[in-house]
């Protein structure tokens, strides 16, 4: 699934739209670290890989910009545990 993930710093979130529905990841930045606090996906696009695509886009953006990520929400923690090498790639 190739979708456009957009960082909206004025809202402190990443967002992605799929079939007219949003997937969002709210974050906060502190001391050069981006804390992923909450990932939410509209019910209409749940179970379609939207949250995973969003997380992959967040990781790619962070790597490109040299931002360290720390997952706080349970989904982000679990996703990064399932993809242990993605931050190193």
PDB file of N, CA and C in Angstrom:
ATOM      1  N   UNK A   1       0.850  -1.167   0.000  1.00  0.00           N
ATOM      2  CA  UNK A   1       0.000   0.000   0.000  1.00  0.00           C
ATOM      3  C   UNK A   1       0.903   1.241   0.000  1.00  0.00           C
ATOM      4  N   UNK A   2       0.857   2.025  -1.046  1.00  0.00           N
ATOM      5  CA  UNK A   2       1.648   3.247  -1.161  1.00  0.00           C
ATOM      6  C   UNK A   2       0.722   4.442  -1.025  1.00  0.00           C
ATOM      7  N   UNK A   3       0.809   5.124   0.083  1.00  0.00           N
ATOM      8  CA  UNK A   3      -0.050   6.257   0.363  1.00  0.00           C
ATOM      9  C   UNK A   3       0.791   7.461   0.752  1.00  0.00           C
ATOM     10  N   UNK A   4       0.248   8.639   0.592  1.00  0.00           N
ATOM     11  CA  UNK A   4       0.955   9.857   0.950  1.00  0.00           C
ATOM     12  C   UNK A   4       0.745  10.155   2.431  1.00  0.00           C
ATOM     13  N   UNK A   5       1.857  10.154   3.164  1.00  0.00           N
ATOM     14  CA  UNK A   5       1.833  10.481   4.584  1.00  0.00           C
ATOM     15  C   UNK A   5       2.358  11.904   4.707  1.00  0.00           C
ATOM     16  N   UNK A   6       1.625  12.761   5.399  1.00  0.00           N
ATOM     17  CA  UNK A   6       1.982  14.168   5.523  1.00  0.00           C
ATOM     18  C   UNK A   6       2.192  14.520   6.982  1.00  0.00           C
ATOM     19  N   UNK A   7       3.293  15.217   7.262  1.00  0.00           N
ATOM     20  CA  UNK A   7       3.527  15.754   8.598  1.00  0.00           C
ATOM     21  C   UNK A   7       2.856  17.118   8.671  1.00  0.00           C
ATOM     22  N   UNK A   8       2.022  17.295   9.657  1.00  0.00           N
ATOM     23  CA  UNK A   8       1.339  18.568   9.894  1.00  0.00           C
ATOM     24  C   UNK A   8       1.822  19.123  11.236  1.00  0.00           C
ATOM     25  N   UNK A   9       3.004  19.761  11.243  1.00  0.00           N
ATOM     26  CA  UNK A   9       3.572  20.209  12.530  1.00  0.00           C
ATOM     27  C   UNK A   9       2.694  21.206  13.277  1.00  0.00           C
ATOM     28  N   UNK A  10       1.895  21.978  12.547  1.00  0.00           N
ATOM     29  CA  UNK A  10       1.018  22.934  13.223  1.00  0.00           C
ATOM     30  C   UNK A  10      -0.060  22.219  14.047  1.00  0.00           C
ATOM     31  N   UNK A  11      -0.328  20.966  13.717  1.00  0.00           N
ATOM     32  CA  UNK A  11      -1.289  20.149  14.473  1.00  0.00           C
ATOM     33  C   UNK A  11      -0.607  19.037  15.262  1.00  0.00           C
ATOM     34  N   UNK A  12       0.721  18.967  15.132  1.00  0.00           N
ATOM     35  CA  UNK A  12       1.521  17.933  15.800  1.00  0.00           C
ATOM     36  C   UNK A  12       0.988  16.537  15.484  1.00  0.00           C
ATOM     37  N   UNK A  13       0.877  16.276  14.168  1.00  0.00           N
ATOM     38  CA  UNK A  13       0.412  14.962  13.756  1.00  0.00           C
ATOM     39  C   UNK A  13       0.863  14.648  12.330  1.00  0.00           C
ATOM     40  N   UNK A  14       0.924  13.361  12.076  1.00  0.00           N
ATOM     41  CA  UNK A  14       1.049  12.851  10.717  1.00  0.00           C
ATOM     42  C   UNK A  14      -0.359  12.454  10.296  1.00  0.00           C
ATOM     43  N   UNK A  15      -0.616  12.564   8.999  1.00  0.00           N
ATOM     44  CA  UNK A  15      -1.935  12.156   8.532  1.00  0.00           C
ATOM     45  C   UNK A  15      -1.835  11.512   7.159  1.00  0.00           C
ATOM     46  N   UNK A  16      -2.846  10.701   6.883  1.00  0.00           N
ATOM     47  CA  UNK A  16      -2.926   9.972   5.629  1.00  0.00           C
ATOM     48  C   UNK A  16      -4.402   9.751   5.337  1.00  0.00           C
ATOM     49  N   UNK A  17      -4.774   9.877   4.084  1.00  0.00           N
ATOM     50  CA  UNK A  17      -6.171   9.695   3.699  1.00  0.00           C
ATOM     51  C   UNK A  17      -6.284   8.483   2.785  1.00  0.00           C
ATOM     52  N   UNK A  18      -7.272   7.641   3.068  1.00  0.00           N
ATOM     53  CA  UNK A  18      -7.532   6.451   2.263  1.00  0.00           C
ATOM     54  C   UNK A  18      -9.038   6.367   2.047  1.00  0.00           C
ATOM     55  N   UNK A  19      -9.444   6.376   0.805  1.00  0.00           N
ATOM     56  CA  UNK A  19     -10.876   6.294   0.468  1.00  0.00           C
ATOM     57  C   UNK A  19     -11.709   7.316   1.238  1.00  0.00           C
ATOM     58  N   UNK A  20     -11.166   8.526   1.384  1.00  0.00           N
ATOM     59  CA  UNK A  20     -11.895   9.597   2.041  1.00  0.00           C
ATOM     60  C   UNK A  20     -11.887   9.551   3.556  1.00  0.00           C
ATOM     61  N   UNK A  21     -11.136   8.621   4.143  1.00  0.00           N
ATOM     62  CA  UNK A  21     -11.063   8.474   5.594  1.00  0.00           C
ATOM     63  C   UNK A  21      -9.634   8.702   6.064  1.00  0.00           C
ATOM     64  N   UNK A  22      -9.513   9.230   7.278  1.00  0.00           N
ATOM     65  CA  UNK A  22      -8.209   9.604   7.804  1.00  0.00           C
ATOM     66  C   UNK A  22      -7.608   8.564   8.739  1.00  0.00           C
ATOM     67  N   UNK A  23      -6.294   8.471   8.661  1.00  0.00           N
ATOM     68  CA  UNK A  23      -5.475   7.797   9.667  1.00  0.00           C
ATOM     69  C   UNK A  23      -4.545   8.876  10.206  1.00  0.00           C
ATOM     70  N   UNK A  24      -4.435   8.969  11.515  1.00  0.00           N
ATOM     71  CA  UNK A  24      -3.665  10.035  12.158  1.00  0.00           C
ATOM     72  C   UNK A  24      -2.724   9.470  13.197  1.00  0.00           C
ATOM     73  N   UNK A  25      -1.597  10.132  13.368  1.00  0.00           N
ATOM     74  CA  UNK A  25      -0.674   9.797  14.451  1.00  0.00           C
ATOM     75  C   UNK A  25      -0.258  11.106  15.107  1.00  0.00           C
ATOM     76  N   UNK A  26      -0.658  11.288  16.337  1.00  0.00           N
ATOM     77  CA  UNK A  26      -0.341  12.501  17.082  1.00  0.00           C
ATOM     78  C   UNK A  26       1.006  12.321  17.772  1.00  0.00           C
ATOM     79  N   UNK A  27       1.772  13.402  17.806  1.00  0.00           N
ATOM     80  CA  UNK A  27       3.095  13.323  18.416  1.00  0.00           C
ATOM     81  C   UNK A  27       3.404  14.580  19.203  1.00  0.00           C
ATOM     82  N   UNK A  28       4.482  14.491  19.970  1.00  0.00           N
ATOM     83  CA  UNK A  28       5.063  15.674  20.606  1.00  0.00           C
ATOM     84  C   UNK A  28       6.566  15.568  20.435  1.00  0.00           C
ATOM     85  N   UNK A  29       7.210  16.704  20.305  1.00  0.00           N
ATOM     86  CA  UNK A  29       8.667  16.764  20.154  1.00  0.00           C
ATOM     87  C   UNK A  29       9.273  17.332  21.417  1.00  0.00           C
ATOM     88  N   UNK A  30      10.386  16.736  21.819  1.00  0.00           N
ATOM     89  CA  UNK A  30      11.098  17.238  22.988  1.00  0.00           C
ATOM     90  C   UNK A  30      12.548  16.833  22.884  1.00  0.00           C
ATOM     91  N   UNK A  31      13.426  17.807  22.950  1.00  0.00           N
ATOM     92  CA  UNK A  31      14.871  17.568  22.952  1.00  0.00           C
ATOM     93  C   UNK A  31      15.321  16.686  21.797  1.00  0.00           C
ATOM     94  N   UNK A  32      14.833  16.959  20.610  1.00  0.00           N
ATOM     95  CA  UNK A  32      15.255  16.211  19.427  1.00  0.00           C
ATOM     96  C   UNK A  32      14.643  14.829  19.279  1.00  0.00           C
ATOM     97  N   UNK A  33      13.646  14.543  20.087  1.00  0.00           N
ATOM     98  CA  UNK A  33      12.982  13.238  20.041  1.00  0.00           C
ATOM     99  C   UNK A  33      11.510  13.468  19.701  1.00  0.00           C
ATOM    100  N   UNK A  34      10.979  12.624  18.826  1.00  0.00           N
ATOM    101  CA  UNK A  34       9.560  12.687  18.473  1.00  0.00           C
ATOM    102  C   UNK A  34       8.853  11.509  19.145  1.00  0.00           C
ATOM    103  N   UNK A  35       7.950  11.808  20.036  1.00  0.00           N
ATOM    104  CA  UNK A  35       7.184  10.808  20.767  1.00  0.00           C
ATOM    105  C   UNK A  35       5.855  10.584  20.051  1.00  0.00           C
ATOM    106  N   UNK A  36       5.613   9.370  19.583  1.00  0.00           N
ATOM    107  CA  UNK A  36       4.360   9.022  18.924  1.00  0.00           C
ATOM    108  C   UNK A  36       3.378   8.652  20.030  1.00  0.00           C
ATOM    109  N   UNK A  37       2.430   9.550  20.282  1.00  0.00           N
ATOM    110  CA  UNK A  37       1.541   9.410  21.433  1.00  0.00           C
ATOM    111  C   UNK A  37       0.236   8.684  21.156  1.00  0.00           C
ATOM    112  N   UNK A  38      -0.247   8.783  19.921  1.00  0.00           N
ATOM    113  CA  UNK A  38      -1.553   8.181  19.653  1.00  0.00           C
ATOM    114  C   UNK A  38      -1.704   7.953  18.156  1.00  0.00           C
ATOM    115  N   UNK A  39      -2.091   6.754  17.782  1.00  0.00           N
ATOM    116  CA  UNK A  39      -2.386   6.429  16.384  1.00  0.00           C
ATOM    117  C   UNK A  39      -3.865   6.077  16.321  1.00  0.00           C
ATOM    118  N   UNK A  40      -4.570   6.716  15.387  1.00  0.00           N
ATOM    119  CA  UNK A  40      -5.997   6.415  15.237  1.00  0.00           C
ATOM    120  C   UNK A  40      -6.338   6.280  13.756  1.00  0.00           C
ATOM    121  N   UNK A  41      -7.232   5.370  13.488  1.00  0.00           N
ATOM    122  CA  UNK A  41      -7.654   5.082  12.116  1.00  0.00           C
ATOM    123  C   UNK A  41      -9.174   5.062  12.092  1.00  0.00           C
ATOM    124  N   UNK A  42      -9.746   5.731  11.106  1.00  0.00           N
ATOM    125  CA  UNK A  42     -11.207   5.733  10.959  1.00  0.00           C
ATOM    126  C   UNK A  42     -11.710   4.298  10.825  1.00  0.00           C
ATOM    127  N   UNK A  43     -12.826   3.966  11.441  1.00  0.00           N
ATOM    128  CA  UNK A  43     -13.355   2.597  11.380  1.00  0.00           C
ATOM    129  C   UNK A  43     -13.498   2.054   9.954  1.00  0.00           C
ATOM    130  N   UNK A  44     -13.837   2.914   9.009  1.00  0.00           N
ATOM    131  CA  UNK A  44     -14.054   2.451   7.636  1.00  0.00           C
ATOM    132  C   UNK A  44     -12.789   1.904   6.973  1.00  0.00           C
ATOM    133  N   UNK A  45     -11.608   2.266   7.492  1.00  0.00           N
ATOM    134  CA  UNK A  45     -10.366   1.777   6.876  1.00  0.00           C
ATOM    135  C   UNK A  45      -9.531   0.919   7.825  1.00  0.00           C
ATOM    136  N   UNK A  46     -10.102   0.557   8.949  1.00  0.00           N
ATOM    137  CA  UNK A  46      -9.400  -0.364   9.850  1.00  0.00           C
ATOM    138  C   UNK A  46      -9.294  -1.734   9.199  1.00  0.00           C
ATOM    139  N   UNK A  47      -8.267  -2.464   9.556  1.00  0.00           N
ATOM    140  CA  UNK A  47      -8.024  -3.819   9.056  1.00  0.00           C
ATOM    141  C   UNK A  47      -7.690  -3.828   7.561  1.00  0.00           C
ATOM    142  N   UNK A  48      -7.190  -2.712   7.054  1.00  0.00           N
ATOM    143  CA  UNK A  48      -6.781  -2.630   5.657  1.00  0.00           C
ATOM    144  C   UNK A  48      -5.318  -2.226   5.533  1.00  0.00           C
ATOM    145  N   UNK A  49      -4.581  -2.227   6.649  1.00  0.00           N
ATOM    146  CA  UNK A  49      -3.166  -1.891   6.617  1.00  0.00           C
ATOM    147  C   UNK A  49      -2.878  -0.405   6.692  1.00  0.00           C
ATOM    148  N   UNK A  50      -3.897   0.403   6.960  1.00  0.00           N
ATOM    149  CA  UNK A  50      -3.705   1.853   6.990  1.00  0.00           C
ATOM    150  C   UNK A  50      -2.771   2.283   8.123  1.00  0.00           C
ATOM    151  N   UNK A  51      -2.964   1.747   9.305  1.00  0.00           N
ATOM    152  CA  UNK A  51      -2.124   2.135  10.437  1.00  0.00           C
ATOM    153  C   UNK A  51      -0.680   1.710  10.201  1.00  0.00           C
ATOM    154  N   UNK A  52      -0.493   0.538   9.624  1.00  0.00           N
ATOM    155  CA  UNK A  52       0.861   0.071   9.323  1.00  0.00           C
ATOM    156  C   UNK A  52       1.525   0.960   8.273  1.00  0.00           C
ATOM    157  N   UNK A  53       0.779   1.331   7.231  1.00  0.00           N
ATOM    158  CA  UNK A  53       1.321   2.223   6.206  1.00  0.00           C
ATOM    159  C   UNK A  53       1.680   3.578   6.812  1.00  0.00           C
ATOM    160  N   UNK A  54       0.850   4.058   7.714  1.00  0.00           N
ATOM    161  CA  UNK A  54       1.124   5.322   8.388  1.00  0.00           C
ATOM    162  C   UNK A  54       2.410   5.224   9.207  1.00  0.00           C
ATOM    163  N   UNK A  55       2.557   4.166   9.972  1.00  0.00           N
ATOM    164  CA  UNK A  55       3.768   3.985  10.776  1.00  0.00           C
ATOM    165  C   UNK A  55       5.019   3.885   9.898  1.00  0.00           C
ATOM    166  N   UNK A  56       4.924   3.164   8.808  1.00  0.00           N
ATOM    167  CA  UNK A  56       6.068   3.042   7.898  1.00  0.00           C
ATOM    168  C   UNK A  56       6.455   4.427   7.355  1.00  0.00           C
ATOM    169  N   UNK A  57       5.454   5.236   7.007  1.00  0.00           N
ATOM    170  CA  UNK A  57       5.723   6.585   6.526  1.00  0.00           C
ATOM    171  C   UNK A  57       6.351   7.462   7.592  1.00  0.00           C
ATOM    172  N   UNK A  58       5.907   7.319   8.827  1.00  0.00           N
ATOM    173  CA  UNK A  58       6.476   8.082   9.940  1.00  0.00           C
ATOM    174  C   UNK A  58       7.942   7.720  10.126  1.00  0.00           C
ATOM    175  N   UNK A  59       8.237   6.434  10.120  1.00  0.00           N
ATOM    176  CA  UNK A  59       9.618   5.985  10.285  1.00  0.00           C
ATOM    177  C   UNK A  59      10.492   6.498   9.141  1.00  0.00           C
ATOM    178  N   UNK A  60       9.995   6.403   7.915  1.00  0.00           N
ATOM    179  CA  UNK A  60      10.765   6.887   6.771  1.00  0.00           C
ATOM    180  C   UNK A  60      11.029   8.389   6.877  1.00  0.00           C
ATOM    181  N   UNK A  61      10.022   9.153   7.270  1.00  0.00           N
ATOM    182  CA  UNK A  61      10.189  10.597   7.441  1.00  0.00           C
ATOM    183  C   UNK A  61      11.220  10.889   8.526  1.00  0.00           C
ATOM    184  N   UNK A  62      11.126  10.193   9.633  1.00  0.00           N
ATOM    185  CA  UNK A  62      12.059  10.417  10.742  1.00  0.00           C
ATOM    186  C   UNK A  62      13.496  10.095  10.323  1.00  0.00           C
ATOM    187  N   UNK A  63      13.676   9.006   9.589  1.00  0.00           N
ATOM    188  CA  UNK A  63      15.023   8.653   9.134  1.00  0.00           C
ATOM    189  C   UNK A  63      15.573   9.706   8.182  1.00  0.00           C
ATOM    190  N   UNK A  64      14.764  10.171   7.246  1.00  0.00           N
ATOM    191  CA  UNK A  64      15.200  11.189   6.286  1.00  0.00           C
ATOM    192  C   UNK A  64      15.587  12.496   6.964  1.00  0.00           C
ATOM    193  N   UNK A  65      14.888  12.831   8.036  1.00  0.00           N
ATOM    194  CA  UNK A  65      15.105  14.113   8.717  1.00  0.00           C
ATOM    195  C   UNK A  65      15.991  14.000   9.957  1.00  0.00           C
ATOM    196  N   UNK A  66      16.441  12.799  10.265  1.00  0.00           N
ATOM    197  CA  UNK A  66      17.308  12.609  11.426  1.00  0.00           C
ATOM    198  C   UNK A  66      16.602  12.795  12.750  1.00  0.00           C
ATOM    199  N   UNK A  67      15.323  12.430  12.797  1.00  0.00           N
ATOM    200  CA  UNK A  67      14.528  12.551  14.023  1.00  0.00           C
ATOM    201  C   UNK A  67      14.507  11.201  14.734  1.00  0.00           C
ATOM    202  N   UNK A  68      14.785  11.209  16.020  1.00  0.00           N
ATOM    203  CA  UNK A  68      14.674   9.993  16.819  1.00  0.00           C
ATOM    204  C   UNK A  68      13.220   9.794  17.224  1.00  0.00           C
ATOM    205  N   UNK A  69      12.739   8.558  17.073  1.00  0.00           N
ATOM    206  CA  UNK A  69      11.356   8.231  17.417  1.00  0.00           C
ATOM    207  C   UNK A  69      11.292   7.421  18.698  1.00  0.00           C
ATOM    208  N   UNK A  70      10.291   7.720  19.497  1.00  0.00           N
ATOM    209  CA  UNK A  70       9.980   6.928  20.683  1.00  0.00           C
ATOM    210  C   UNK A  70       8.479   6.669  20.653  1.00  0.00           C
ATOM    211  N   UNK A  71       8.080   5.401  20.557  1.00  0.00           N
ATOM    212  CA  UNK A  71       6.648   5.101  20.580  1.00  0.00           C
ATOM    213  C   UNK A  71       6.109   5.172  22.006  1.00  0.00           C
ATOM    214  N   UNK A  72       4.958   5.779  22.150  1.00  0.00           N
ATOM    215  CA  UNK A  72       4.303   5.853  23.448  1.00  0.00           C
ATOM    216  C   UNK A  72       3.009   5.045  23.412  1.00  0.00           C
ATOM    217  N   UNK A  73       2.232   5.208  22.346  1.00  0.00           N
ATOM    218  CA  UNK A  73       0.954   4.493  22.276  1.00  0.00           C
ATOM    219  C   UNK A  73       1.208   3.007  22.019  1.00  0.00           C
ATOM    220  N   UNK A  74       0.289   2.193  22.472  1.00  0.00           N
ATOM    221  CA  UNK A  74       0.474   0.738  22.399  1.00  0.00           C
ATOM    222  C   UNK A  74       0.593   0.239  20.960  1.00  0.00           C
ATOM    223  N   UNK A  75      -0.133   0.854  20.029  1.00  0.00           N
ATOM    224  CA  UNK A  75      -0.027   0.397  18.640  1.00  0.00           C
ATOM    225  C   UNK A  75       1.368   0.676  18.092  1.00  0.00           C
ATOM    226  N   UNK A  76       1.875   1.886  18.308  1.00  0.00           N
ATOM    227  CA  UNK A  76       3.207   2.236  17.802  1.00  0.00           C
ATOM    228  C   UNK A  76       4.275   1.345  18.425  1.00  0.00           C
ATOM    229  N   UNK A  77       4.161   1.061  19.710  1.00  0.00           N
ATOM    230  CA  UNK A  77       5.115   0.163  20.379  1.00  0.00           C
ATOM    231  C   UNK A  77       5.070  -1.219  19.736  1.00  0.00           C
ATOM    232  N   UNK A  78       3.874  -1.764  19.593  1.00  0.00           N
ATOM    233  CA  UNK A  78       3.717  -3.109  19.020  1.00  0.00           C
ATOM    234  C   UNK A  78       4.199  -3.145  17.571  1.00  0.00           C
ATOM    235  N   UNK A  79       3.908  -2.115  16.795  1.00  0.00           N
ATOM    236  CA  UNK A  79       4.316  -2.092  15.392  1.00  0.00           C
ATOM    237  C   UNK A  79       5.830  -2.098  15.274  1.00  0.00           C
ATOM    238  N   UNK A  80       6.492  -1.272  16.077  1.00  0.00           N
ATOM    239  CA  UNK A  80       7.953  -1.231  16.025  1.00  0.00           C
ATOM    240  C   UNK A  80       8.569  -2.536  16.534  1.00  0.00           C
ATOM    241  N   UNK A  81       7.928  -3.198  17.480  1.00  0.00           N
ATOM    242  CA  UNK A  81       8.416  -4.502  17.936  1.00  0.00           C
ATOM    243  C   UNK A  81       8.288  -5.548  16.840  1.00  0.00           C
ATOM    244  N   UNK A  82       7.242  -5.458  16.019  1.00  0.00           N
ATOM    245  CA  UNK A  82       7.058  -6.393  14.910  1.00  0.00           C
ATOM    246  C   UNK A  82       7.995  -6.104  13.732  1.00  0.00           C
ATOM    247  N   UNK A  83       8.556  -4.901  13.700  1.00  0.00           N
ATOM    248  CA  UNK A  83       9.467  -4.485  12.624  1.00  0.00           C
ATOM    249  C   UNK A  83      10.777  -3.984  13.243  1.00  0.00           C
ATOM    250  N   UNK A  84      11.510  -4.855  13.937  1.00  0.00           N
ATOM    251  CA  UNK A  84      12.666  -4.404  14.723  1.00  0.00           C
ATOM    252  C   UNK A  84      13.801  -3.798  13.901  1.00  0.00           C
ATOM    253  N   UNK A  85      13.922  -4.144  12.639  1.00  0.00           N
ATOM    254  CA  UNK A  85      15.047  -3.647  11.844  1.00  0.00           C
ATOM    255  C   UNK A  85      14.721  -2.389  11.047  1.00  0.00           C
ATOM    256  N   UNK A  86      13.505  -1.945  11.082  1.00  0.00           N
ATOM    257  CA  UNK A  86      13.107  -0.829  10.219  1.00  0.00           C
ATOM    258  C   UNK A  86      13.824   0.479  10.569  1.00  0.00           C
ATOM    259  N   UNK A  87      14.092   0.719  11.826  1.00  0.00           N
ATOM    260  CA  UNK A  87      14.792   1.950  12.200  1.00  0.00           C
ATOM    261  C   UNK A  87      16.260   1.907  11.793  1.00  0.00           C
ATOM    262  N   UNK A  88      16.806   0.708  11.638  1.00  0.00           N
ATOM    263  CA  UNK A  88      18.206   0.559  11.268  1.00  0.00           C
ATOM    264  C   UNK A  88      18.410   0.543   9.761  1.00  0.00           C
ATOM    265  N   UNK A  89      17.363   0.221   9.003  1.00  0.00           N
ATOM    266  CA  UNK A  89      17.499   0.062   7.554  1.00  0.00           C
ATOM    267  C   UNK A  89      17.758   1.373   6.851  1.00  0.00           C
TER     268      UNK A  89
END
